[in-house]
Amino acid sequence: FRFKFLFERDLKKDIMFVVIIALLLFTGITYWGAFNTNFPWHKYPILETKIIEEHNIKGNIFNRYGFGSFLEFYLYPSNLVYIDARAETMGKELINEYVSLGTNKKEDIPKIIEKNNITIVIVAHDMNIRNYFLNHPDWKLINVNDEWASFVLNTEETKNVPEIDLSSSKYVQLD
């Protein structure tokens, strides 16, 4: 009695059901990028991650809001991020501190760096604090692209990390 439904089924309907599910799965997988090579890898700090790993740079990272999870995935536990997209776990104080940096509170930068023991910085050009690091002798530029600039603190540990020459950069001009 329990297995009666297995023998009284309409085979055409079952085949149609399987075909529709297969098409939906294929379309969904294709749409979400499993077969798509156009994932925007250029929007993530891959080169910075490689530089940090290659030169074994330890320390905390001041990062863009959207980079935290990416950096944590590749660099934890050697490097801790300042912020990630899980705002609810970060707390209002940290979110407000981060937002205040984007509104020209350059006087807060040294306090935040010291408080969080920051040794690596990945900062968006539109955050208005990039020039603090460009003009500060304790920081050296290790990468720059059209969206962000990356710096490391000048220390004995980072002396062999190559510095970017700004004279050839089309992305950053000193103010």
Short mmCIF file of C-alpha atoms in Angstrom, two decimals:
data_model
loop_
_atom_site.label_atom_id
_atom_site.label_comp_id
_atom_site.label_asym_id
_atom_site.label_seq_id
_atom_site.Cartn_x
_atom_site.Cartn_y
_atom_site.Cartn_z
CA PHE A 1 0.00 0.00 0.00
CA ARG A 2 2.76 2.47 0.88
CA PHE A 3 4.60 2.10 -2.42
CA LYS A 4 1.52 2.10 -4.60
CA PHE A 5 2.26 5.67 -5.75
CA LEU A 6 5.52 4.50 -7.32
CA PHE A 7 3.73 2.25 -9.76
CA GLU A 8 0.78 4.46 -10.63
CA ARG A 9 2.66 7.52 -11.88
CA ASP A 10 2.45 9.31 -15.22
CA LEU A 11 5.87 8.83 -16.82
CA LYS A 12 5.47 11.81 -19.18
CA LYS A 13 4.81 14.16 -16.25
CA ASP A 14 7.80 12.77 -14.35
CA ILE A 15 10.11 13.29 -17.34
CA MET A 16 8.82 16.83 -17.87
CA PHE A 17 9.35 17.57 -14.19
CA VAL A 18 12.96 16.33 -14.32
CA VAL A 19 13.66 18.31 -17.52
CA ILE A 20 12.24 21.52 -16.04
CA ILE A 21 14.25 21.11 -12.83
CA ALA A 22 17.41 20.41 -14.85
CA LEU A 23 16.85 23.51 -16.99
CA LEU A 24 16.22 25.66 -13.91
CA LEU A 25 19.38 24.36 -12.24
CA PHE A 26 21.47 24.88 -15.36
CA THR A 27 20.10 28.39 -15.86
CA GLY A 28 20.63 29.28 -12.20
CA ILE A 29 24.18 27.95 -12.09
CA THR A 30 25.04 29.73 -15.32
CA TYR A 31 23.45 32.96 -14.15
CA TRP A 32 25.23 32.95 -10.80
CA GLY A 33 28.59 32.47 -12.44
CA ALA A 34 29.63 28.85 -12.05
CA PHE A 35 30.41 28.84 -15.78
CA ASN A 36 30.99 32.58 -16.00
CA THR A 37 34.58 33.82 -16.09
CA ASN A 38 33.48 37.45 -15.78
CA PHE A 39 33.54 37.53 -11.99
CA PRO A 40 34.89 40.98 -10.99
CA TRP A 41 38.15 39.82 -9.41
CA HIS A 42 39.61 43.26 -10.15
CA LYS A 43 37.28 44.62 -7.45
CA TYR A 44 39.15 42.74 -4.70
CA PRO A 45 42.64 43.29 -3.26
CA ILE A 46 44.20 40.13 -4.68
CA LEU A 47 47.61 41.69 -5.34
CA GLU A 48 47.75 43.12 -1.82
CA THR A 49 46.95 39.70 -0.40
CA LYS A 50 49.80 38.18 -2.40
CA ILE A 51 52.24 40.91 -1.32
CA ILE A 52 51.28 40.45 2.34
CA GLU A 53 51.71 36.67 2.08
CA GLU A 54 54.95 36.79 0.03
CA HIS A 55 56.63 39.24 2.42
CA ASN A 56 55.11 37.63 5.51
CA ILE A 57 53.75 40.95 6.73
CA LYS A 58 51.95 40.50 10.03
CA GLY A 59 49.62 42.98 11.59
CA ASN A 60 46.23 44.57 11.47
CA ILE A 61 44.70 45.91 8.27
CA PHE A 62 42.72 49.12 7.93
CA ASN A 63 40.53 48.16 5.00
CA ARG A 64 37.58 49.21 2.90
CA TYR A 65 34.25 48.11 4.29
CA GLY A 66 33.62 45.56 1.52
CA PHE A 67 37.06 43.94 1.69
CA GLY A 68 36.99 42.62 5.24
CA SER A 69 35.58 39.16 4.57
CA PHE A 70 37.83 38.65 1.53
CA LEU A 71 40.93 39.62 3.51
CA GLU A 72 39.90 37.51 6.50
CA PHE A 73 39.44 34.49 4.27
CA TYR A 74 42.95 34.74 2.84
CA LEU A 75 45.00 36.28 5.64
CA TYR A 76 43.50 35.23 8.98
CA PRO A 77 44.99 34.57 11.57
CA SER A 78 48.23 36.39 10.64
CA ASN A 79 46.33 39.57 9.86
CA LEU A 80 43.16 40.95 11.38
CA VAL A 81 40.89 43.37 9.57
CA TYR A 82 39.58 46.67 10.90
CA ILE A 83 36.07 46.24 9.55
CA ASP A 84 33.99 43.89 7.45
CA ALA A 85 30.49 43.86 6.03
CA ARG A 86 28.96 42.31 9.14
CA ALA A 87 28.09 45.71 10.59
CA GLU A 88 25.85 44.24 13.27
CA THR A 89 28.83 42.45 14.84
CA MET A 90 31.12 45.48 14.61
CA GLY A 91 29.14 47.79 16.83
CA LYS A 92 27.99 51.38 16.36
CA GLU A 93 31.19 52.92 17.70
CA LEU A 94 33.36 51.24 15.07
CA ILE A 95 30.92 51.99 12.25
CA ASN A 96 30.76 55.66 13.29
CA GLU A 97 34.54 55.81 13.54
CA TYR A 98 34.90 54.37 10.03
CA VAL A 99 32.29 56.72 8.57
CA SER A 100 33.92 59.74 10.25
CA LEU A 101 37.18 58.99 8.43
CA GLY A 102 35.37 59.33 5.12
CA THR A 103 34.19 62.80 6.09
CA ASN A 104 37.60 64.46 6.30
CA LYS A 105 38.46 63.83 9.95
CA LYS A 106 42.15 63.38 9.21
CA GLU A 107 43.08 64.28 12.78
CA ASP A 108 41.49 60.98 13.88
CA ILE A 109 43.72 58.83 11.66
CA PRO A 110 46.75 58.58 13.99
CA LYS A 111 44.49 57.75 16.95
CA ILE A 112 42.75 54.98 15.05
CA ILE A 113 46.03 53.57 13.75
CA GLU A 114 47.54 53.49 17.22
CA LYS A 115 44.41 52.19 18.94
CA ASN A 116 44.06 49.30 16.46
CA ASN A 117 47.76 48.65 15.87
CA ILE A 118 47.33 49.13 12.09
CA THR A 119 50.32 48.18 9.92
CA ILE A 120 48.59 47.73 6.55
CA VAL A 121 46.12 50.12 4.90
CA ILE A 122 43.85 49.55 1.91
CA VAL A 123 41.90 52.74 1.41
CA ALA A 124 39.46 53.87 -1.29
CA HIS A 125 40.38 56.99 -3.24
CA ASP A 126 37.04 58.54 -2.37
CA MET A 127 37.59 58.14 1.38
CA ASN A 128 39.48 61.45 1.58
CA ILE A 129 42.19 60.05 3.84
CA ARG A 130 44.40 58.51 1.15
CA ASN A 131 46.65 61.57 0.99
CA TYR A 132 47.43 61.28 4.69
CA PHE A 133 49.23 58.02 3.94
CA LEU A 134 50.73 59.26 0.66
CA ASN A 135 52.31 62.24 2.41
CA HIS A 136 53.35 60.51 5.63
CA PRO A 137 56.97 59.27 5.71
CA ASP A 138 56.07 56.30 7.93
CA TRP A 139 53.91 54.74 5.21
CA LYS A 140 54.86 53.40 1.81
CA LEU A 141 52.59 52.80 -1.15
CA ILE A 142 52.64 49.15 -2.27
CA ASN A 143 49.81 49.14 -4.82
CA VAL A 144 47.41 51.53 -6.47
CA ASN A 145 44.61 51.06 -8.97
CA ASP A 146 41.54 52.97 -10.09
CA GLU A 147 39.61 52.29 -6.87
CA TRP A 148 42.05 52.08 -3.95
CA ALA A 149 45.59 52.58 -2.74
CA SER A 150 47.44 50.22 -0.41
CA PHE A 151 50.15 51.04 2.10
CA VAL A 152 52.35 49.31 4.65
CA LEU A 153 53.98 50.85 7.66
CA ASN A 154 57.71 51.38 7.10
CA THR A 155 59.32 48.90 9.48
CA GLU A 156 62.22 46.48 9.46
CA GLU A 157 59.72 43.79 8.48
CA THR A 158 58.52 45.72 5.40
CA LYS A 159 61.80 47.19 4.16
CA ASN A 160 61.96 44.69 1.28
CA VAL A 161 58.40 45.31 0.12
CA PRO A 162 58.62 47.22 -3.18
CA GLU A 163 57.23 50.74 -3.15
CA ILE A 164 55.18 52.14 -6.03
CA ASP A 165 56.62 55.15 -7.83
CA LEU A 166 53.86 57.76 -7.97
CA SER A 167 55.41 59.60 -10.89
CA SER A 168 54.27 56.79 -13.18
CA SER A 169 50.84 56.32 -11.62
CA LYS A 170 47.82 57.37 -13.62
CA TYR A 171 45.56 56.81 -10.60
CA VAL A 172 47.03 58.95 -7.86
CA GLN A 173 48.40 62.45 -7.90
CA LEU A 174 49.60 64.14 -4.74
CA ASP A 175 47.46 67.03 -3.59
#
